[in-house]
Amino acid sequence: MYLLAAAPCVLLSLGLNLALVRANPIVQRQRTTQQCGQGGPYFDPRDNGGSMLDASAGLGEPLNIIISGQSSPNVLDATGKFLNYANAIGFSYECLGFHIGNPQQANLGDGRGWVNQTAVVRQDYGNSVFGTCEESVIGGNHFRIYQQQGSCALFLAVSIEEQASTNHNIEPNGYDAGRDALVAGAVGKREFDGVKYTTTAQTLEGLLPVGSQEINHDIAIDGNVVLLTVTIHD
């Protein structure tokens, strides 16, 4: 009850005029008829004119985690059942369904060109309902989801952001640190709402550049991408 009552204060604490805040759908519905979980893990966006950097402020943020297209199909349901997996690893959708700011875009080399993020998912601090409101104020880990047509793989742009009073700038080393924190919280066995998941990780080299060139906020990255394969089991 306290958090519900405090929700307007949370938004005000971000230095925003509530009249300018618009309630967007939690996710952008981009459903597909493709059969997920039946092809390869992913394909390199660069092979067909795409990029492993999304588009942000004229630069890019690294797509530093890929959830394999060989994961269980429900995990690859980016606009639906993926949320339960996100909850299992400590994340949820945005605070009370509010999104502030314009969506970022990625070109995954699947023939669609640059497309908007499917969702923004934030660290929930152990509270899957209201925890992302806390993250919106004090900062924390978060990621944007883009789904690759053809493989169904989910490409995540993961980073740790600072508190609202510093305009949610990315922390120093926030891209690599955000990736590593998410992987550490996901690998192994996790469960949420009766659904059990096993996640394995593989580090991929050569998909991203090393250093800070063309990276938003001029933050250097190590160039590694982690491929997660998530299996639902009894």
mmCIF file of C-alpha atoms in Angstrom:
data_model
loop_
_atom_site.group_PDB
_atom_site.id
_atom_site.type_symbol
_atom_site.label_atom_id
_atom_site.label_comp_id
_atom_site.label_asym_id
_atom_site.label_seq_id
_atom_site.Cartn_x
_atom_site.Cartn_y
_atom_site.Cartn_z
ATOM 1 C CA MET A 1 0.000 0.000 0.000
ATOM 2 C CA TYR A 2 2.850 2.376 0.857
ATOM 3 C CA LEU A 3 4.407 1.962 -2.571
ATOM 4 C CA LEU A 4 1.109 2.559 -4.333
ATOM 5 C CA ALA A 5 0.623 5.741 -2.351
ATOM 6 C CA ALA A 6 4.192 6.764 -2.989
ATOM 7 C CA ALA A 7 4.126 6.214 -6.743
ATOM 8 C CA PRO A 8 3.499 9.898 -7.610
ATOM 9 C CA CYS A 9 6.370 10.862 -5.302
ATOM 10 C CA VAL A 10 8.610 8.370 -7.036
ATOM 11 C CA LEU A 11 7.949 10.066 -10.349
ATOM 12 C CA LEU A 12 8.342 13.532 -8.871
ATOM 13 C CA SER A 13 11.646 12.517 -7.344
ATOM 14 C CA LEU A 14 12.889 11.945 -10.871
ATOM 15 C CA GLY A 15 12.488 15.674 -11.441
ATOM 16 C CA LEU A 16 9.613 15.173 -13.853
ATOM 17 C CA ASN A 17 6.378 16.968 -14.458
ATOM 18 C CA LEU A 18 3.693 14.313 -14.046
ATOM 19 C CA ALA A 19 1.715 15.917 -16.830
ATOM 20 C CA LEU A 20 4.511 14.992 -19.224
ATOM 21 C CA VAL A 21 4.697 11.354 -18.179
ATOM 22 C CA ARG A 22 2.795 9.080 -20.506
ATOM 23 C CA ALA A 23 1.731 5.546 -19.700
ATOM 24 C CA ASN A 24 3.023 3.385 -22.512
ATOM 25 C CA PRO A 25 2.263 -0.288 -22.930
ATOM 26 C CA ILE A 26 4.697 -2.273 -20.813
ATOM 27 C CA VAL A 27 5.918 -3.975 -23.964
ATOM 28 C CA GLN A 28 5.515 -3.258 -27.632
ATOM 29 C CA ARG A 29 3.541 -6.094 -29.145
ATOM 30 C CA GLN A 30 5.582 -7.620 -31.919
ATOM 31 C CA ARG A 31 4.249 -11.134 -32.038
ATOM 32 C CA THR A 32 5.456 -13.506 -34.693
ATOM 33 C CA THR A 33 4.279 -16.789 -36.128
ATOM 34 C CA GLN A 34 7.796 -18.214 -36.311
ATOM 35 C CA GLN A 35 8.473 -21.377 -34.331
ATOM 36 C CA CYS A 36 10.921 -20.424 -31.617
ATOM 37 C CA GLY A 37 13.399 -22.852 -30.125
ATOM 38 C CA GLN A 38 13.718 -24.957 -33.284
ATOM 39 C CA GLY A 39 16.601 -23.292 -35.156
ATOM 40 C CA GLY A 40 20.140 -22.182 -34.346
ATOM 41 C CA PRO A 41 21.063 -20.129 -31.290
ATOM 42 C CA TYR A 42 21.329 -16.825 -33.221
ATOM 43 C CA PHE A 43 22.912 -15.391 -36.341
ATOM 44 C CA ASP A 44 25.426 -12.568 -36.477
ATOM 45 C CA PRO A 45 23.537 -9.344 -37.311
ATOM 46 C CA ARG A 46 26.600 -7.964 -39.084
ATOM 47 C CA ASP A 47 26.384 -10.634 -41.773
ATOM 48 C CA ASN A 48 23.282 -8.942 -43.190
ATOM 49 C CA GLY A 49 23.897 -5.255 -42.590
ATOM 50 C CA GLY A 50 22.985 -5.206 -38.903
ATOM 51 C CA SER A 51 24.920 -4.164 -35.830
ATOM 52 C CA MET A 52 25.799 -5.429 -32.358
ATOM 53 C CA LEU A 53 25.282 -1.880 -31.072
ATOM 54 C CA ASP A 54 21.832 -0.413 -30.683
ATOM 55 C CA ALA A 55 21.215 3.240 -31.609
ATOM 56 C CA SER A 56 21.504 5.673 -28.703
ATOM 57 C CA ALA A 57 22.196 9.417 -28.862
ATOM 58 C CA GLY A 58 24.023 9.079 -32.166
ATOM 59 C CA LEU A 59 26.247 6.354 -30.749
ATOM 60 C CA GLY A 60 25.419 2.855 -29.539
ATOM 61 C CA GLU A 61 25.018 0.618 -26.529
ATOM 62 C CA PRO A 62 26.358 -2.939 -26.748
ATOM 63 C CA LEU A 63 24.043 -5.899 -27.233
ATOM 64 C CA ASN A 64 26.100 -7.802 -24.701
ATOM 65 C CA ILE A 65 23.843 -10.761 -23.853
ATOM 66 C CA ILE A 66 22.039 -13.075 -26.268
ATOM 67 C CA ILE A 67 19.388 -15.502 -25.069
ATOM 68 C CA SER A 68 19.736 -18.414 -27.456
ATOM 69 C CA GLY A 69 17.013 -19.236 -29.955
ATOM 70 C CA GLN A 70 17.460 -22.826 -28.770
ATOM 71 C CA SER A 71 16.060 -21.915 -25.361
ATOM 72 C CA SER A 72 12.628 -23.161 -24.309
ATOM 73 C CA PRO A 73 9.953 -21.449 -26.446
ATOM 74 C CA ASN A 74 8.201 -19.811 -23.487
ATOM 75 C CA VAL A 75 11.419 -18.026 -22.551
ATOM 76 C CA LEU A 76 11.550 -16.602 -26.073
ATOM 77 C CA ASP A 77 8.013 -15.196 -25.818
ATOM 78 C CA ALA A 78 9.422 -11.682 -25.501
ATOM 79 C CA THR A 79 6.064 -9.950 -25.081
ATOM 80 C CA GLY A 80 4.561 -12.490 -22.704
ATOM 81 C CA LYS A 81 6.011 -15.382 -20.765
ATOM 82 C CA PHE A 82 9.564 -14.022 -20.799
ATOM 83 C CA LEU A 83 8.464 -11.861 -17.863
ATOM 84 C CA ASN A 84 8.317 -14.897 -15.596
ATOM 85 C CA TYR A 85 11.938 -15.727 -16.416
ATOM 86 C CA ALA A 86 12.920 -12.111 -15.811
ATOM 87 C CA ASN A 87 11.247 -12.325 -12.399
ATOM 88 C CA ALA A 88 13.169 -15.520 -11.656
ATOM 89 C CA ILE A 89 16.508 -13.759 -12.169
ATOM 90 C CA GLY A 90 15.635 -10.553 -10.311
ATOM 91 C CA PHE A 91 14.092 -8.266 -12.939
ATOM 92 C CA SER A 92 10.675 -6.988 -13.953
ATOM 93 C CA TYR A 93 9.043 -4.557 -16.373
ATOM 94 C CA GLU A 94 9.048 -0.835 -15.750
ATOM 95 C CA CYS A 95 7.590 0.890 -12.701
ATOM 96 C CA LEU A 96 3.778 0.703 -12.828
ATOM 97 C CA GLY A 97 3.970 0.423 -16.621
ATOM 98 C CA PHE A 98 5.363 3.939 -17.091
ATOM 99 C CA HIS A 99 8.105 4.576 -19.624
ATOM 100 C CA ILE A 100 9.891 7.911 -19.869
ATOM 101 C CA GLY A 101 11.854 8.837 -22.959
ATOM 102 C CA ASN A 102 12.022 7.591 -26.499
ATOM 103 C CA PRO A 103 12.658 3.935 -27.350
ATOM 104 C CA GLN A 104 16.043 2.890 -28.664
ATOM 105 C CA GLN A 105 16.413 0.835 -31.831
ATOM 106 C CA ALA A 106 18.522 -2.067 -33.058
ATOM 107 C CA ASN A 107 19.181 -3.657 -36.439
ATOM 108 C CA LEU A 108 19.601 -7.396 -35.935
ATOM 109 C CA GLY A 109 20.275 -8.180 -39.579
ATOM 110 C CA ASP A 110 16.956 -9.972 -39.995
ATOM 111 C CA GLY A 111 15.663 -7.854 -42.856
ATOM 112 C CA ARG A 112 13.547 -5.470 -40.789
ATOM 113 C CA GLY A 113 16.116 -2.695 -40.466
ATOM 114 C CA TRP A 114 16.138 -0.599 -37.303
ATOM 115 C CA VAL A 115 13.283 -1.542 -34.974
ATOM 116 C CA ASN A 116 12.252 -0.308 -31.543
ATOM 117 C CA GLN A 117 13.091 -2.177 -28.383
ATOM 118 C CA THR A 118 10.448 -4.684 -27.344
ATOM 119 C CA ALA A 119 10.689 -3.818 -23.654
ATOM 120 C CA VAL A 120 12.821 -2.247 -20.944
ATOM 121 C CA VAL A 121 13.376 -4.546 -17.968
ATOM 122 C CA ARG A 122 14.773 -3.334 -14.646
ATOM 123 C CA GLN A 123 16.280 -4.801 -11.509
ATOM 124 C CA ASP A 124 13.458 -5.351 -9.025
ATOM 125 C CA TYR A 125 15.367 -5.570 -5.722
ATOM 126 C CA GLY A 126 13.423 -8.646 -4.663
ATOM 127 C CA ASN A 127 9.966 -7.158 -5.264
ATOM 128 C CA SER A 128 8.569 -8.234 -8.640
ATOM 129 C CA VAL A 129 5.630 -5.801 -8.420
ATOM 130 C CA PHE A 130 7.094 -2.512 -7.173
ATOM 131 C CA GLY A 131 10.848 -3.059 -7.046
ATOM 132 C CA THR A 132 11.457 -1.400 -10.392
ATOM 133 C CA CYS A 133 10.049 1.827 -8.934
ATOM 134 C CA GLU A 134 12.965 1.750 -6.507
ATOM 135 C CA GLU A 135 15.378 1.116 -9.365
ATOM 136 C CA SER A 136 13.965 4.115 -11.201
ATOM 137 C CA VAL A 137 15.025 6.309 -8.264
ATOM 138 C CA ILE A 138 18.274 4.807 -6.952
ATOM 139 C CA GLY A 139 19.515 3.179 -10.163
ATOM 140 C CA GLY A 140 20.608 -0.384 -10.778
ATOM 141 C CA ASN A 141 20.844 -2.957 -13.519
ATOM 142 C CA HIS A 142 18.514 -2.872 -16.501
ATOM 143 C CA PHE A 143 18.278 -4.060 -20.087
ATOM 144 C CA ARG A 144 16.482 -3.496 -23.357
ATOM 145 C CA ILE A 145 15.156 -6.459 -25.348
ATOM 146 C CA TYR A 146 15.296 -6.879 -29.116
ATOM 147 C CA GLN A 147 14.136 -10.107 -30.783
ATOM 148 C CA GLN A 148 15.801 -11.416 -33.920
ATOM 149 C CA GLN A 149 13.398 -12.729 -36.527
ATOM 150 C CA GLY A 150 14.444 -16.072 -37.963
ATOM 151 C CA SER A 151 16.328 -17.312 -34.901
ATOM 152 C CA CYS A 152 13.957 -15.961 -32.202
ATOM 153 C CA ALA A 153 17.060 -15.111 -30.147
ATOM 154 C CA LEU A 154 16.700 -12.241 -27.684
ATOM 155 C CA PHE A 155 19.455 -9.640 -27.862
ATOM 156 C CA LEU A 156 19.822 -7.687 -24.622
ATOM 157 C CA ALA A 157 21.527 -4.334 -24.123
ATOM 158 C CA VAL A 158 22.460 -4.594 -20.444
ATOM 159 C CA SER A 159 23.941 -1.844 -18.272
ATOM 160 C CA ILE A 160 24.002 -0.511 -14.732
ATOM 161 C CA GLU A 161 22.630 3.006 -14.488
ATOM 162 C CA GLU A 162 23.168 5.637 -11.825
ATOM 163 C CA GLN A 163 20.458 7.216 -9.689
ATOM 164 C CA ALA A 164 17.821 9.552 -11.079
ATOM 165 C CA SER A 165 19.534 12.646 -9.665
ATOM 166 C CA THR A 166 22.413 12.037 -12.103
ATOM 167 C CA ASN A 167 20.001 11.555 -15.012
ATOM 168 C CA HIS A 168 20.441 7.778 -15.055
ATOM 169 C CA ASN A 169 23.874 8.007 -16.642
ATOM 170 C CA ILE A 170 25.586 4.659 -17.115
ATOM 171 C CA GLU A 171 28.063 3.828 -14.364
ATOM 172 C CA PRO A 172 31.763 3.600 -15.215
ATOM 173 C CA ASN A 173 32.236 0.081 -16.625
ATOM 174 C CA GLY A 174 28.449 -0.169 -16.448
ATOM 175 C CA TYR A 175 28.047 -2.206 -19.641
ATOM 176 C CA ASP A 176 30.421 -5.030 -18.736
ATOM 177 C CA ALA A 177 29.434 -4.917 -15.054
ATOM 178 C CA GLY A 178 25.724 -5.057 -15.890
ATOM 179 C CA ARG A 179 26.247 -8.020 -18.199
ATOM 180 C CA ASP A 180 28.309 -9.878 -15.617
ATOM 181 C CA ALA A 181 25.818 -9.200 -12.807
ATOM 182 C CA LEU A 182 22.887 -10.470 -14.871
ATOM 183 C CA VAL A 183 24.779 -13.611 -15.865
ATOM 184 C CA ALA A 184 25.804 -14.297 -12.264
ATOM 185 C CA GLY A 185 22.182 -14.036 -11.158
ATOM 186 C CA ALA A 186 20.873 -16.221 -13.979
ATOM 187 C CA VAL A 187 23.268 -19.158 -14.354
ATOM 188 C CA GLY A 188 22.168 -22.355 -12.651
ATOM 189 C CA LYS A 189 18.701 -23.219 -11.422
ATOM 190 C CA ARG A 190 16.096 -20.548 -10.731
ATOM 191 C CA GLU A 191 12.357 -20.669 -10.101
ATOM 192 C CA PHE A 192 9.462 -18.223 -10.102
ATOM 193 C CA ASP A 193 5.721 -18.801 -9.766
ATOM 194 C CA GLY A 194 6.181 -22.566 -10.000
ATOM 195 C CA VAL A 195 8.238 -22.484 -13.218
ATOM 196 C CA LYS A 196 11.776 -23.903 -12.972
ATOM 197 C CA TYR A 197 14.611 -22.739 -15.205
ATOM 198 C CA THR A 198 18.154 -23.908 -15.841
ATOM 199 C CA THR A 199 20.481 -21.397 -17.490
ATOM 200 C CA THR A 200 23.910 -22.073 -18.977
ATOM 201 C CA ALA A 201 26.359 -19.464 -20.268
ATOM 202 C CA GLN A 202 28.977 -19.304 -23.008
ATOM 203 C CA THR A 203 31.253 -16.325 -23.670
ATOM 204 C CA LEU A 204 31.449 -15.215 -27.312
ATOM 205 C CA GLU A 205 34.375 -13.168 -28.571
ATOM 206 C CA GLY A 206 34.592 -11.018 -31.672
ATOM 207 C CA LEU A 207 30.973 -9.853 -31.930
ATOM 208 C CA LEU A 208 31.637 -6.484 -30.272
ATOM 209 C CA PRO A 209 34.574 -4.085 -30.547
ATOM 210 C CA VAL A 210 36.998 -3.609 -27.665
ATOM 211 C CA GLY A 211 37.244 -0.092 -26.228
ATOM 212 C CA SER A 212 34.971 2.949 -26.223
ATOM 213 C CA GLN A 213 34.803 3.907 -29.903
ATOM 214 C CA GLU A 214 31.169 4.494 -30.962
ATOM 215 C CA ILE A 215 29.975 3.485 -27.466
ATOM 216 C CA ASN A 216 27.469 5.786 -25.755
ATOM 217 C CA HIS A 217 28.845 7.667 -22.718
ATOM 218 C CA ASP A 218 32.396 6.912 -23.939
ATOM 219 C CA ILE A 219 32.574 3.831 -21.688
ATOM 220 C CA ALA A 220 35.051 1.159 -22.728
ATOM 221 C CA ILE A 221 33.876 -2.442 -23.103
ATOM 222 C CA ASP A 222 35.808 -5.707 -23.195
ATOM 223 C CA GLY A 223 34.115 -6.870 -26.411
ATOM 224 C CA ASN A 224 32.597 -10.020 -24.930
ATOM 225 C CA VAL A 225 29.013 -11.195 -25.416
ATOM 226 C CA VAL A 226 27.479 -13.910 -23.242
ATOM 227 C CA LEU A 227 25.157 -16.462 -24.843
ATOM 228 C CA LEU A 228 22.574 -17.788 -22.381
ATOM 229 C CA THR A 229 20.601 -20.951 -23.053
ATOM 230 C CA VAL A 230 17.544 -21.251 -20.834
ATOM 231 C CA THR A 231 15.635 -24.495 -20.375
ATOM 232 C CA ILE A 232 12.332 -24.921 -18.565
ATOM 233 C CA HIS A 233 12.130 -28.204 -16.670
ATOM 234 C CA ASP A 234 9.865 -30.043 -14.249
#
